[in-house]
mmCIF file as gemmi writes it, N, C-alpha and C atoms, coordinates in Angstrom:
data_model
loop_
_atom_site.group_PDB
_atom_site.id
_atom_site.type_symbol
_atom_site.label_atom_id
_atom_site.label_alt_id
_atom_site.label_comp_id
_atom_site.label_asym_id
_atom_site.label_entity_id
_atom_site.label_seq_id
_atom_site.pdbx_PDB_ins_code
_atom_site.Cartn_x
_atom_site.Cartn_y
_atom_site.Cartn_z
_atom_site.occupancy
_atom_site.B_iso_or_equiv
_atom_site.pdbx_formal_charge
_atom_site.auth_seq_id
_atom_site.auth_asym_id
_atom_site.pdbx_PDB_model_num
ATOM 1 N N . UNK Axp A 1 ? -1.865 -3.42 0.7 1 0 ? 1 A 1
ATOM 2 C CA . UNK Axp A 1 ? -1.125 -4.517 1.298 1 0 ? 1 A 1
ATOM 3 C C . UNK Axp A 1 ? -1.559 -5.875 0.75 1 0 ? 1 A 1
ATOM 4 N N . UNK Axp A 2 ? -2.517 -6.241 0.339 1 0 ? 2 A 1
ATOM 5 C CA . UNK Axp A 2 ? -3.186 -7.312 -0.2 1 0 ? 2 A 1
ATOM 6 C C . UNK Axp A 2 ? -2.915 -7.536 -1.707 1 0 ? 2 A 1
ATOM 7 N N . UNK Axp A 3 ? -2.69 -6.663 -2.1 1 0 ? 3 A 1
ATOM 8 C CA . UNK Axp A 3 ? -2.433 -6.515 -3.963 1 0 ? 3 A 1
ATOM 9 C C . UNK Axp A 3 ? -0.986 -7.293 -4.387 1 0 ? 3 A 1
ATOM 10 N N . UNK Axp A 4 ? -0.264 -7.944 -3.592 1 0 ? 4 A 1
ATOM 11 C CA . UNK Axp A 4 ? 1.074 -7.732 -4.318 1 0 ? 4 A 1
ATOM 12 C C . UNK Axp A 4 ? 1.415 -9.375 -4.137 1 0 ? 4 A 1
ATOM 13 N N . UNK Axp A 5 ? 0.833 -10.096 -3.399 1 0 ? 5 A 1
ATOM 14 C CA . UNK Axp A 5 ? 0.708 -11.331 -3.763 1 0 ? 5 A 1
ATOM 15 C C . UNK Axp A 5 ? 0.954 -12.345 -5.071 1 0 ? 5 A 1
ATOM 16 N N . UNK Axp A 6 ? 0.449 -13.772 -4.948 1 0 ? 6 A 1
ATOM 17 C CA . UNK Axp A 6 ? 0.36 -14.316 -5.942 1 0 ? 6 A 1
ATOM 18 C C . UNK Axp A 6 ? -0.346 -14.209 -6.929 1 0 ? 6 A 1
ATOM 19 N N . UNK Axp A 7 ? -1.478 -13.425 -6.78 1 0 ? 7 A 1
ATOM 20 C CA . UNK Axp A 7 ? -2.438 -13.084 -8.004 1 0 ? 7 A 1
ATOM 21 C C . UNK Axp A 7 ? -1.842 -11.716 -8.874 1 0 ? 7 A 1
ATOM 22 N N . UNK Axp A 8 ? -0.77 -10.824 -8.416 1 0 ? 8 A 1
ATOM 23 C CA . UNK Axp A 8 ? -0.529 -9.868 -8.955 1 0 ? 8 A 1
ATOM 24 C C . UNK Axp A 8 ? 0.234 -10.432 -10.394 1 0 ? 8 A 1
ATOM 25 N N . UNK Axp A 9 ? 0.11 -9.396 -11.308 1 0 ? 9 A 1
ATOM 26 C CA . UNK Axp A 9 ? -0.32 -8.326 -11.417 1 0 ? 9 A 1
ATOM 27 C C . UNK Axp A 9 ? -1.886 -8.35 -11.677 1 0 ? 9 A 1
ATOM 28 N N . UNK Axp A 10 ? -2.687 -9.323 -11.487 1 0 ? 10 A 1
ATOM 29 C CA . UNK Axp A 10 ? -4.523 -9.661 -11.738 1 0 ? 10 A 1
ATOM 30 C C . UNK Axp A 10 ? -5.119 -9.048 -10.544 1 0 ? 10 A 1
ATOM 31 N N . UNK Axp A 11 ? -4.745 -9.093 -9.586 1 0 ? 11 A 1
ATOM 32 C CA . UNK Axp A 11 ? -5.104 -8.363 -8.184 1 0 ? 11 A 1
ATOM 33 C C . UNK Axp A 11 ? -6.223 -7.904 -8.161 1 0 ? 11 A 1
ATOM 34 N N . UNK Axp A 12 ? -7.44 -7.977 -7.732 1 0 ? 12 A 1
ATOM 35 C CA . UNK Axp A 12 ? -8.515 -7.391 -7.586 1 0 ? 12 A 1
ATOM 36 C C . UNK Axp A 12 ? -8.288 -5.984 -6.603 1 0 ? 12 A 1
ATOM 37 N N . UNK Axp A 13 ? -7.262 -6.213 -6.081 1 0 ? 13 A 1
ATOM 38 C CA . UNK Axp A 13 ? -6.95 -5.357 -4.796 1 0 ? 13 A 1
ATOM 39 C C . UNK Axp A 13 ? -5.787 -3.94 -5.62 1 0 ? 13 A 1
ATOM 40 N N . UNK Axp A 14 ? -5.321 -4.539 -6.603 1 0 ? 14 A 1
ATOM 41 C CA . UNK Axp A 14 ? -4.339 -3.131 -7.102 1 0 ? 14 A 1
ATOM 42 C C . UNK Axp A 14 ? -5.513 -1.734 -7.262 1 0 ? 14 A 1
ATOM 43 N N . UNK Axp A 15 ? -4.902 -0.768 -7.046 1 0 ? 15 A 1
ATOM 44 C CA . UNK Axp A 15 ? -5.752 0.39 -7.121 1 0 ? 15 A 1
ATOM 45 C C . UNK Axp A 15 ? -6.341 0.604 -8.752 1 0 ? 15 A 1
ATOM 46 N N . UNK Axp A 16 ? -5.378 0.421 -9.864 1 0 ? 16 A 1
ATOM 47 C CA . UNK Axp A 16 ? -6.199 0.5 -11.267 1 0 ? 16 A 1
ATOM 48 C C . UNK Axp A 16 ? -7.55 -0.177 -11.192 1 0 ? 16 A 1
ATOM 49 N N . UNK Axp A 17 ? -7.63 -1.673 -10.699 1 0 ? 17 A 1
ATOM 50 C CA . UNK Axp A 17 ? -8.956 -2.249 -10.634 1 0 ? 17 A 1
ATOM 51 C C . UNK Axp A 17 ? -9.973 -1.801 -10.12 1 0 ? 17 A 1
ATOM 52 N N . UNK Axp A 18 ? -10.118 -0.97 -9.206 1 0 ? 18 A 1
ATOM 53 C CA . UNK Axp A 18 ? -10.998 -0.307 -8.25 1 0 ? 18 A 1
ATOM 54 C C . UNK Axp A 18 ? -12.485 0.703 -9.504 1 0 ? 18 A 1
ATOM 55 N N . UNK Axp A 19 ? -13.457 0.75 -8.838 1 0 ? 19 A 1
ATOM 56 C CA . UNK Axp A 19 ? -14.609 1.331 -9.558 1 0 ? 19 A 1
ATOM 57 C C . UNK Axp A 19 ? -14.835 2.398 -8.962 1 0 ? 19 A 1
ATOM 58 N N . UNK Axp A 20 ? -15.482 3.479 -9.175 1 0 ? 20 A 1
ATOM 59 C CA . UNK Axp A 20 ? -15.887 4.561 -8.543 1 0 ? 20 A 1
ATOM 60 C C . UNK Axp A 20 ? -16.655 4.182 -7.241 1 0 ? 20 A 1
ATOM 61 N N . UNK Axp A 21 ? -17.735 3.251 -7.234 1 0 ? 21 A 1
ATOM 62 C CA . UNK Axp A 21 ? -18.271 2.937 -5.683 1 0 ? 21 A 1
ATOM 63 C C . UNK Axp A 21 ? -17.416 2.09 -4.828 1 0 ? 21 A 1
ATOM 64 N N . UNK Axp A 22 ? -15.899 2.55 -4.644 1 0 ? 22 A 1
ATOM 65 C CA . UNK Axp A 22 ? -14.946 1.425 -4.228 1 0 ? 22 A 1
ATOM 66 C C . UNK Axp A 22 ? -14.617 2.69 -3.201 1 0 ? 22 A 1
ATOM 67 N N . UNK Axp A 23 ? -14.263 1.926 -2.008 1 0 ? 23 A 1
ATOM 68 C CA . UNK Axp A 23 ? -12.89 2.631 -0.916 1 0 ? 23 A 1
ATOM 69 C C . UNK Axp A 23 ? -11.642 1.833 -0.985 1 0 ? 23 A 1
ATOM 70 N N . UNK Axp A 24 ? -10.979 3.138 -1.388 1 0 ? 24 A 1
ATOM 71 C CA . UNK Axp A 24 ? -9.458 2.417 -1.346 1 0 ? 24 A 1
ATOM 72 C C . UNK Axp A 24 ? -8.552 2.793 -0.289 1 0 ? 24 A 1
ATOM 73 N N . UNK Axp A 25 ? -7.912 1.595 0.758 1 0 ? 25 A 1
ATOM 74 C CA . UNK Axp A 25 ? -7.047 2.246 1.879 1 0 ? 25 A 1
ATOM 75 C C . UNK Axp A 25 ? -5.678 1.593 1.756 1 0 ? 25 A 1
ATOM 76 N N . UNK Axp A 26 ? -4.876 1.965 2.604 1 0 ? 26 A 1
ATOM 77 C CA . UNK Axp A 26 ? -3.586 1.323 2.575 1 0 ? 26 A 1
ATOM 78 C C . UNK Axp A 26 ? -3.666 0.015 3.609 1 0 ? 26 A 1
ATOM 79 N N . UNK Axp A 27 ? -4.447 0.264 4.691 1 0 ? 27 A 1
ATOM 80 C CA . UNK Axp A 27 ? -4.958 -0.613 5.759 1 0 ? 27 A 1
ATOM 81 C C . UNK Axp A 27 ? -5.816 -0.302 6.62 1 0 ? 27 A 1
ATOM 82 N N . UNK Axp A 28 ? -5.099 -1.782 7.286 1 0 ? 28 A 1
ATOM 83 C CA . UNK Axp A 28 ? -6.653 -1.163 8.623 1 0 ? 28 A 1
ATOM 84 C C . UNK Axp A 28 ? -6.017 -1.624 9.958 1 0 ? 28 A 1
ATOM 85 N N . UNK Axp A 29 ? -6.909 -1.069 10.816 1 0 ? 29 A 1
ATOM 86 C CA . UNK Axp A 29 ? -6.251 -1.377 12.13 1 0 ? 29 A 1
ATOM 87 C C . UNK Axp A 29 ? -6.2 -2.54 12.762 1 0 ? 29 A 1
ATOM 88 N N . UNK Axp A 30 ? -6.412 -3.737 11.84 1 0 ? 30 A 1
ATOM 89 C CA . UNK Axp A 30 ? -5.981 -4.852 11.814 1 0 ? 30 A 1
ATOM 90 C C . UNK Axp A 30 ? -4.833 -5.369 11.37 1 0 ? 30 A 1
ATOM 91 N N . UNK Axp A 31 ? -4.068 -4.652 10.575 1 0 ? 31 A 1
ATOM 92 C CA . UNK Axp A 31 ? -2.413 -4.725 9.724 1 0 ? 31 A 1
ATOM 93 C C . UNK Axp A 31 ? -1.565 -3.996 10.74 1 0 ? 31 A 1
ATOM 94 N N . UNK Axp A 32 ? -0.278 -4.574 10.42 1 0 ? 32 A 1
ATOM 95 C CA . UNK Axp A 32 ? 0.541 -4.207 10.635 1 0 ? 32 A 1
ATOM 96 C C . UNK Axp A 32 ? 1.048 -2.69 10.095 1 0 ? 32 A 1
ATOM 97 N N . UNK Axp A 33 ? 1.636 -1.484 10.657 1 0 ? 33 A 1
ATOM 98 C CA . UNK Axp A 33 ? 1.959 -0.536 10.011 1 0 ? 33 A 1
ATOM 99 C C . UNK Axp A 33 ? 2.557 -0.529 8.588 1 0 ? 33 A 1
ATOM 100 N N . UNK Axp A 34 ? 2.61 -0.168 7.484 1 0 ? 34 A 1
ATOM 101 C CA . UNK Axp A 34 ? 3.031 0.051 6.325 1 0 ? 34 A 1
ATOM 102 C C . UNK Axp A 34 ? 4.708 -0.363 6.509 1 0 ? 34 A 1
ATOM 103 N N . UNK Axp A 35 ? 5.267 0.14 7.059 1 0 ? 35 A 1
ATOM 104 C CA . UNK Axp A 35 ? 6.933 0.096 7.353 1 0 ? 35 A 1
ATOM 105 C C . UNK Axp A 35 ? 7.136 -1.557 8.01 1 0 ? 35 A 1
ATOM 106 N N . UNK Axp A 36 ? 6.77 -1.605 9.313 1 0 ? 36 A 1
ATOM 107 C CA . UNK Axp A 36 ? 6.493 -2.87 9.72 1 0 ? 36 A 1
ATOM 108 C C . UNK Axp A 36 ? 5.936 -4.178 8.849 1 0 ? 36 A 1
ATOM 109 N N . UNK Axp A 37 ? 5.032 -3.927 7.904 1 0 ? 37 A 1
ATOM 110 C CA . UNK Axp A 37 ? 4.758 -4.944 6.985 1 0 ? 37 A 1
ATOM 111 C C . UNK Axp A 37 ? 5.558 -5.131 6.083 1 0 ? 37 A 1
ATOM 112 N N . UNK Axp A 38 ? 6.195 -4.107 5.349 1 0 ? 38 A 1
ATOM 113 C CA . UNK Axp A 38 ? 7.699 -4.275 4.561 1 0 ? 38 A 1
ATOM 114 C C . UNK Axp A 38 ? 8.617 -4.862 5.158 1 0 ? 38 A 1
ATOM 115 N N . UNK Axp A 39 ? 9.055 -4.392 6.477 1 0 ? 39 A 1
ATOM 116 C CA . UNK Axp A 39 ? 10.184 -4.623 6.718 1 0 ? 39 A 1
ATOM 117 C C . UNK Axp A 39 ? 9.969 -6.578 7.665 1 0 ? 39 A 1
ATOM 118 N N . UNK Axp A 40 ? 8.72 -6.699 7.911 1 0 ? 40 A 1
ATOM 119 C CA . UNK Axp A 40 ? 8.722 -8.057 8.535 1 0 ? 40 A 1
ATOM 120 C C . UNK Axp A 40 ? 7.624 -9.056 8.002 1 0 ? 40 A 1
ATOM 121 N N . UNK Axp A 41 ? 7.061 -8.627 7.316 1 0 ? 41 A 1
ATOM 122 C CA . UNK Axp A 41 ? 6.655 -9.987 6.249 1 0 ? 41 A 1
ATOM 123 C C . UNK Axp A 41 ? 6.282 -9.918 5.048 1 0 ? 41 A 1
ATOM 124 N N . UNK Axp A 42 ? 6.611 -9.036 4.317 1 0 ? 42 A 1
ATOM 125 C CA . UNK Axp A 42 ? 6.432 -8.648 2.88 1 0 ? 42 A 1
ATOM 126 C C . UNK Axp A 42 ? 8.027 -10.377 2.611 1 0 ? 42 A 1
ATOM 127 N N . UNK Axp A 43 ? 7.476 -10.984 1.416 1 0 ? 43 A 1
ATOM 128 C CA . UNK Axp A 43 ? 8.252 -12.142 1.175 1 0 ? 43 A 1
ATOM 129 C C . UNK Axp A 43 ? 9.008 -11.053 -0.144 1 0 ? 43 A 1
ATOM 130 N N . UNK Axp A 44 ? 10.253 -11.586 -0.281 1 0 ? 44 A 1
ATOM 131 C CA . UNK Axp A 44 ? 11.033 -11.158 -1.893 1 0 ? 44 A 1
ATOM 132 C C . UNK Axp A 44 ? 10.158 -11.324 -3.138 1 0 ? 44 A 1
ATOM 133 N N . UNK Axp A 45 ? 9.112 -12.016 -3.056 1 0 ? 45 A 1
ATOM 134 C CA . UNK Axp A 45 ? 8.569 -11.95 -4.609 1 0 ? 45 A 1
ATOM 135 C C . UNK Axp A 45 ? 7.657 -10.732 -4.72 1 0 ? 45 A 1
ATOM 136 N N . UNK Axp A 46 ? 6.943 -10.961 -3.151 1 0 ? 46 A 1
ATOM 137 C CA . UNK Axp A 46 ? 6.211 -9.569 -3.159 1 0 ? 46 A 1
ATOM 138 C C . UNK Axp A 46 ? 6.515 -7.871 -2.991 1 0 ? 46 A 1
ATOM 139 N N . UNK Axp A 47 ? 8.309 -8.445 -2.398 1 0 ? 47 A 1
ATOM 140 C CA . UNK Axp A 47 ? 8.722 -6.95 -2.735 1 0 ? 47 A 1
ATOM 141 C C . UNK Axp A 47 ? 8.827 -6.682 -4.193 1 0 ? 47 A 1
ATOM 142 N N . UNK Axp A 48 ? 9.396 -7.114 -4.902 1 0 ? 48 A 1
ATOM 143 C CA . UNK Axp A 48 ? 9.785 -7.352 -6.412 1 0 ? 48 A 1
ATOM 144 C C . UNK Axp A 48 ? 8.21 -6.647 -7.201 1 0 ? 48 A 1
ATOM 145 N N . UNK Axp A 49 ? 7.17 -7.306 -6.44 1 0 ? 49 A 1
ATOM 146 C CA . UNK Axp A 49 ? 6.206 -6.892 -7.269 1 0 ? 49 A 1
ATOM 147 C C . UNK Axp A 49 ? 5.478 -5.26 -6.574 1 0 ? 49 A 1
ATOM 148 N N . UNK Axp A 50 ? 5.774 -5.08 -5.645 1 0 ? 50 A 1
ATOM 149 C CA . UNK Axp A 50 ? 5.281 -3.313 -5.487 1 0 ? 50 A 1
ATOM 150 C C . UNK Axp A 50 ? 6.129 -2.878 -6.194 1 0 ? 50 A 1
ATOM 151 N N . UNK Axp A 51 ? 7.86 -3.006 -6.126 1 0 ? 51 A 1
ATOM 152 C CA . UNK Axp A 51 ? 8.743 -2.575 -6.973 1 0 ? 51 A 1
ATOM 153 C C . UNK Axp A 51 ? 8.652 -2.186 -8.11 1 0 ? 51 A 1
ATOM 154 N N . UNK Axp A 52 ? 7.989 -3.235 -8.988 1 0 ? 52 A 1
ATOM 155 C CA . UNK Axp A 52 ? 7.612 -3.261 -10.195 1 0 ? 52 A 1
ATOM 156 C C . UNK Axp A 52 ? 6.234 -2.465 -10.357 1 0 ? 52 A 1
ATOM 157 N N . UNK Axp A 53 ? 5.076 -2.591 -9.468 1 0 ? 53 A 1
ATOM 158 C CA . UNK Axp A 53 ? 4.15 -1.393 -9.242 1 0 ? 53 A 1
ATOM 159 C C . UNK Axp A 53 ? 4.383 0.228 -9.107 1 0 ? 53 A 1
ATOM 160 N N . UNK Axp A 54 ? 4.515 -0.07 -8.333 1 0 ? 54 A 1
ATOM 161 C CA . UNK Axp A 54 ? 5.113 1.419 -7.439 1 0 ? 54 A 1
ATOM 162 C C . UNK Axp A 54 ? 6.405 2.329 -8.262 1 0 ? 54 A 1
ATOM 163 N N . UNK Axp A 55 ? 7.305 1.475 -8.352 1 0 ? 55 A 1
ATOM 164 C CA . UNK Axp A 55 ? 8.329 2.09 -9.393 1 0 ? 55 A 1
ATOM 165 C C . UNK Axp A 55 ? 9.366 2.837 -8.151 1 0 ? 55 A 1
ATOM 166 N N . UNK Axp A 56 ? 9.194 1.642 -6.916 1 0 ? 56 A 1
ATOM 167 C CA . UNK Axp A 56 ? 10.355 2.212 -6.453 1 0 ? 56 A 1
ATOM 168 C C . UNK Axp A 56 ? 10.809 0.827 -5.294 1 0 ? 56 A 1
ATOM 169 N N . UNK Axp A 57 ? 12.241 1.532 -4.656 1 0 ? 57 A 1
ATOM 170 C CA . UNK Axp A 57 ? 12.368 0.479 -3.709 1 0 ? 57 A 1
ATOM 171 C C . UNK Axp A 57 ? 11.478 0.287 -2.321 1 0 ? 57 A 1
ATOM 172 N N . UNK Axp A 58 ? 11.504 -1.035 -1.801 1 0 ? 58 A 1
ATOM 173 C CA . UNK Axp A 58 ? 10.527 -1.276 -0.784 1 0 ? 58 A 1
ATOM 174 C C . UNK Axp A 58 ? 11.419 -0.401 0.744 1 0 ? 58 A 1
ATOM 175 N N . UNK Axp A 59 ? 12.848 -0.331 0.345 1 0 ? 59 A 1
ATOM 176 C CA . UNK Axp A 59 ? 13.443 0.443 1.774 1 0 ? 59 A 1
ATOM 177 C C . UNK Axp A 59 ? 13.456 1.889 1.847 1 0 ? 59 A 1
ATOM 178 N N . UNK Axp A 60 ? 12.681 2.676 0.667 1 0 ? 60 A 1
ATOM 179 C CA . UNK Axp A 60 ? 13.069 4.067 0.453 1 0 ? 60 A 1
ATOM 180 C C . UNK Axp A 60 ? 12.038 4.504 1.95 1 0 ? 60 A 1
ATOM 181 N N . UNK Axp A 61 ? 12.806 5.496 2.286 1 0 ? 61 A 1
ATOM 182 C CA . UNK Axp A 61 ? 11.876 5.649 3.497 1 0 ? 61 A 1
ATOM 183 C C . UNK Axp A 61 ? 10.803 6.985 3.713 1 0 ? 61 A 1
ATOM 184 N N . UNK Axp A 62 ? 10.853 6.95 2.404 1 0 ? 62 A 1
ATOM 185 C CA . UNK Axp A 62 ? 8.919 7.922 1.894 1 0 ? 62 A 1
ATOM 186 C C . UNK Axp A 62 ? 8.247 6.46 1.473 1 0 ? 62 A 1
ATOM 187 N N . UNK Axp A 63 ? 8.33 5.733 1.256 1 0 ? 63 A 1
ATOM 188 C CA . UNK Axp A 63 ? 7.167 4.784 0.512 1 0 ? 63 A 1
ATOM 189 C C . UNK Axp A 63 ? 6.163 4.824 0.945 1 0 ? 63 A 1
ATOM 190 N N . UNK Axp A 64 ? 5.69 5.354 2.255 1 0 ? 64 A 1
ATOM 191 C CA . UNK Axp A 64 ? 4.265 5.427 2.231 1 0 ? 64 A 1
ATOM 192 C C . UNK Axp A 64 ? 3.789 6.465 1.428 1 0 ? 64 A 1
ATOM 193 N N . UNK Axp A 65 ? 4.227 7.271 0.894 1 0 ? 65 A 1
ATOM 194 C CA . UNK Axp A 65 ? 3.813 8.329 0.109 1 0 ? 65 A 1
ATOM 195 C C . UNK Axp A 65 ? 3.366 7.709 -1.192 1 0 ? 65 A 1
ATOM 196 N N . UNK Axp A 66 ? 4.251 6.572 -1.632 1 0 ? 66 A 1
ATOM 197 C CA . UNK Axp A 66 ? 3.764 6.101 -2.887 1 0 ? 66 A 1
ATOM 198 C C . UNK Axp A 66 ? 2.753 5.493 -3.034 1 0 ? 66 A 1
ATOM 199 N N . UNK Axp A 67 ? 2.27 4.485 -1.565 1 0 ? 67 A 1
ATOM 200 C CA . UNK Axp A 67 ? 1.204 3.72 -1.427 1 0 ? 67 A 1
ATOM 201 C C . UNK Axp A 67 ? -0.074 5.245 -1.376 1 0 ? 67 A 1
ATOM 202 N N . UNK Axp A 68 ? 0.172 5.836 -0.838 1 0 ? 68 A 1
ATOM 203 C CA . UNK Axp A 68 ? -0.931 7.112 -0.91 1 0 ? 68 A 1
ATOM 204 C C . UNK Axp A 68 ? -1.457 7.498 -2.384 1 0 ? 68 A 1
ATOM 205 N N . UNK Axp A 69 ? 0.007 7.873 -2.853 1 0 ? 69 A 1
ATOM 206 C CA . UNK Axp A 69 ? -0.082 8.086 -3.91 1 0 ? 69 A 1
ATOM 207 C C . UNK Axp A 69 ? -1.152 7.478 -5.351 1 0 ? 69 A 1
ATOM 208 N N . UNK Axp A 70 ? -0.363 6.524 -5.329 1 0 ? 70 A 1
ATOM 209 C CA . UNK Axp A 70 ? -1.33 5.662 -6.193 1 0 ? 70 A 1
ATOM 210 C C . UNK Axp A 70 ? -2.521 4.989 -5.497 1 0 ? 70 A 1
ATOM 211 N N . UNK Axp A 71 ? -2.622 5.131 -4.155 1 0 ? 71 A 1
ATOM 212 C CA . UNK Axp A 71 ? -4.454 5.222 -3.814 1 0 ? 71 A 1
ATOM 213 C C . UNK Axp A 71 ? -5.253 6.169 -4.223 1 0 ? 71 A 1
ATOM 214 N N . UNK Axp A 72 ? -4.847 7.229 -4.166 1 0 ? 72 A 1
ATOM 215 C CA . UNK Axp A 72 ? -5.324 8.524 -4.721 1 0 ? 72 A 1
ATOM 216 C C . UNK Axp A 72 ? -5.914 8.512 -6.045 1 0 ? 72 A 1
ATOM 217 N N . UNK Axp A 73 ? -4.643 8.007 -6.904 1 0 ? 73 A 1
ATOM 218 C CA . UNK Axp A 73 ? -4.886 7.931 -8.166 1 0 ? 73 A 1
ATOM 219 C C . UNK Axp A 73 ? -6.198 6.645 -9.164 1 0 ? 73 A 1
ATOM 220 N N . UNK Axp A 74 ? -6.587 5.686 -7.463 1 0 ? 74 A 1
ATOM 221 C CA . UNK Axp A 74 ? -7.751 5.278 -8.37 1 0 ? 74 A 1
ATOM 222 C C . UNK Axp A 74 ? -8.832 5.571 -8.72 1 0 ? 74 A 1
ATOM 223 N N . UNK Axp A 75 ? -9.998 5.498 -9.102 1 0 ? 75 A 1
ATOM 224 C CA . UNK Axp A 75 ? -10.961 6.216 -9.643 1 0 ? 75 A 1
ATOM 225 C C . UNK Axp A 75 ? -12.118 6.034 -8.047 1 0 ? 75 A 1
ATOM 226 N N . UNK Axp A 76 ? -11.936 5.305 -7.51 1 0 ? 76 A 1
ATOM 227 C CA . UNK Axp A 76 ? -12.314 5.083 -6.111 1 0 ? 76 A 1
ATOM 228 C C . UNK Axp A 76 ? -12.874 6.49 -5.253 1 0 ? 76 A 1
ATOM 229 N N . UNK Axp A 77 ? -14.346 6.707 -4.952 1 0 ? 77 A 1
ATOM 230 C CA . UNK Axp A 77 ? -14.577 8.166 -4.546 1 0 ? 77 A 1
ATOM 231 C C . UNK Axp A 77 ? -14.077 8.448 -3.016 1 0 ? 77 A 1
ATOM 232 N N . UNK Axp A 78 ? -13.562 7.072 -2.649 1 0 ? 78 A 1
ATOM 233 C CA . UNK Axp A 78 ? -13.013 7.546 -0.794 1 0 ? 78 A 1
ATOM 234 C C . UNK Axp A 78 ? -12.086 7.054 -0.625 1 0 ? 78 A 1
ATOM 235 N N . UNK Axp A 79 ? -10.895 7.799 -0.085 1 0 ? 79 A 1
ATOM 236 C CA . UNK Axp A 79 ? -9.47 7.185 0.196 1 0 ? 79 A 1
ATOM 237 C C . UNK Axp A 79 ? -9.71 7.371 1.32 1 0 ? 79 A 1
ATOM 238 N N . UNK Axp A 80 ? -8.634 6.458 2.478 1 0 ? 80 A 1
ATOM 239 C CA . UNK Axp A 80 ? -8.655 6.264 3.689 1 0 ? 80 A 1
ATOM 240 C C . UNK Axp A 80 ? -7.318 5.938 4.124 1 0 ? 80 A 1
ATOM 241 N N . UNK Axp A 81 ? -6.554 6.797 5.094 1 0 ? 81 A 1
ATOM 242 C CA . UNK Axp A 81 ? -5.075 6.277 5.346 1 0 ? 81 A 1
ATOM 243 C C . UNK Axp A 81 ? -4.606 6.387 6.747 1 0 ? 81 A 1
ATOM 244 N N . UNK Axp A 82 ? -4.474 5.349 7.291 1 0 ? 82 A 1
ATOM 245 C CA . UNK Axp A 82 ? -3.892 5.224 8.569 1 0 ? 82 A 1
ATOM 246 C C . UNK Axp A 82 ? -2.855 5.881 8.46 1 0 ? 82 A 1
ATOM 247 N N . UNK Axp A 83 ? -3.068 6.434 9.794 1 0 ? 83 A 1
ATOM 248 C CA . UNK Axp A 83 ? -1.481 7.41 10.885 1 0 ? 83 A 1
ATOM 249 C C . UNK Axp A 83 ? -1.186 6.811 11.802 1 0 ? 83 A 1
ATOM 250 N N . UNK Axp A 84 ? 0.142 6.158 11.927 1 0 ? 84 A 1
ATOM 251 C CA . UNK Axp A 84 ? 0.375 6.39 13.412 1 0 ? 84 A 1
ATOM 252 C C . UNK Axp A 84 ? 1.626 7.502 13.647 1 0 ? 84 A 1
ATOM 253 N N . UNK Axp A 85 ? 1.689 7.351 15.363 1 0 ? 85 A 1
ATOM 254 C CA . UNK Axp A 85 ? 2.749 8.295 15.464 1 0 ? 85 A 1
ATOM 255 C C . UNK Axp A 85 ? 2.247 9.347 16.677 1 0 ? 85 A 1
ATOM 256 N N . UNK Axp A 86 ? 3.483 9.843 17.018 1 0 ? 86 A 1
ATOM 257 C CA . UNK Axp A 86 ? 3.108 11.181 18.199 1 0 ? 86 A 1
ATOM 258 C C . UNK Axp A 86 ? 2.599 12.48 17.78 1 0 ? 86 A 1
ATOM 259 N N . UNK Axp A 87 ? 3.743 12.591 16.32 1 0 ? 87 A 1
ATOM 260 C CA . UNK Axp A 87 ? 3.089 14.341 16.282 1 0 ? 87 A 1
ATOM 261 C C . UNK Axp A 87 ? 3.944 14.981 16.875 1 0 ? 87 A 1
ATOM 262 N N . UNK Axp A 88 ? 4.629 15.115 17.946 1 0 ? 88 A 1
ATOM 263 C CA . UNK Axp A 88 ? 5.091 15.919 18.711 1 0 ? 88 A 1
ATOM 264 C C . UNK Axp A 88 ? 4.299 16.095 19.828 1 0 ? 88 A 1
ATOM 265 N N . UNK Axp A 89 ? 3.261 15.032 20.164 1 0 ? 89 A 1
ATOM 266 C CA . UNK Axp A 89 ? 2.712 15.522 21.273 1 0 ? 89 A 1
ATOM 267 C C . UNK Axp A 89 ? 2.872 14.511 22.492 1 0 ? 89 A 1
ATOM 268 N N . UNK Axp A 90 ? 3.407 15.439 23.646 1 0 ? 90 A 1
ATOM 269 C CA . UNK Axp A 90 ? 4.163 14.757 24.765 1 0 ? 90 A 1
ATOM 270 C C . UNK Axp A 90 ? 3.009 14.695 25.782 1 0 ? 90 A 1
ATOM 271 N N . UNK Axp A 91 ? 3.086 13.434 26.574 1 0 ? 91 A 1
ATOM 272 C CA . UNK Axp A 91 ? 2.611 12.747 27.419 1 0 ? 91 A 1
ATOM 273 C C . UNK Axp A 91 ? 2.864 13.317 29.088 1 0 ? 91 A 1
């Protein structure tokens, strides 16, 4: 969520930059959900630029898969990814 700013594509925060003693997450339980941050304050330049990252649109509605995705793919030895959601499990 931090990577796609004005410093991108230099980002200290894009997953290529990351070192092996790095944790890479999508967020924290201080952010807004992944969907929720797209859809209510991600600005047009910064959609443009996951777009151009990611290699897809910001409304496809797997994109968290891509943010996983290419967390995965940094050389980073601990990924970390918030869930929310029920599950199916009723109250």
């Amino acid at each position: 969520m931090f990577a796609f700013g004005g410093d991108f594509p230099r980002s200290q925060y894009l997953p290529h930059q990351y070192g092996n003693n790095y944790i890479v997450y999508t967020g924290t339980h201080d952010n807004n959900t992944l969907r929720g941050w797209l859809d209510n304050e991600v600005n047009d330049q910064e959609k443009e630029n996951i777009r151009q990252y990611l290699g897809c649109d910001v409304h496809n509605p797997m994109i968290h898969w891509e943010f996983i995705r290419f967390a995965m793919m940094s050389v980073a030895n601990i990924a970390i990814f918030s869930v929310t959601g029920s599950f199916g499990v009723r109250s």
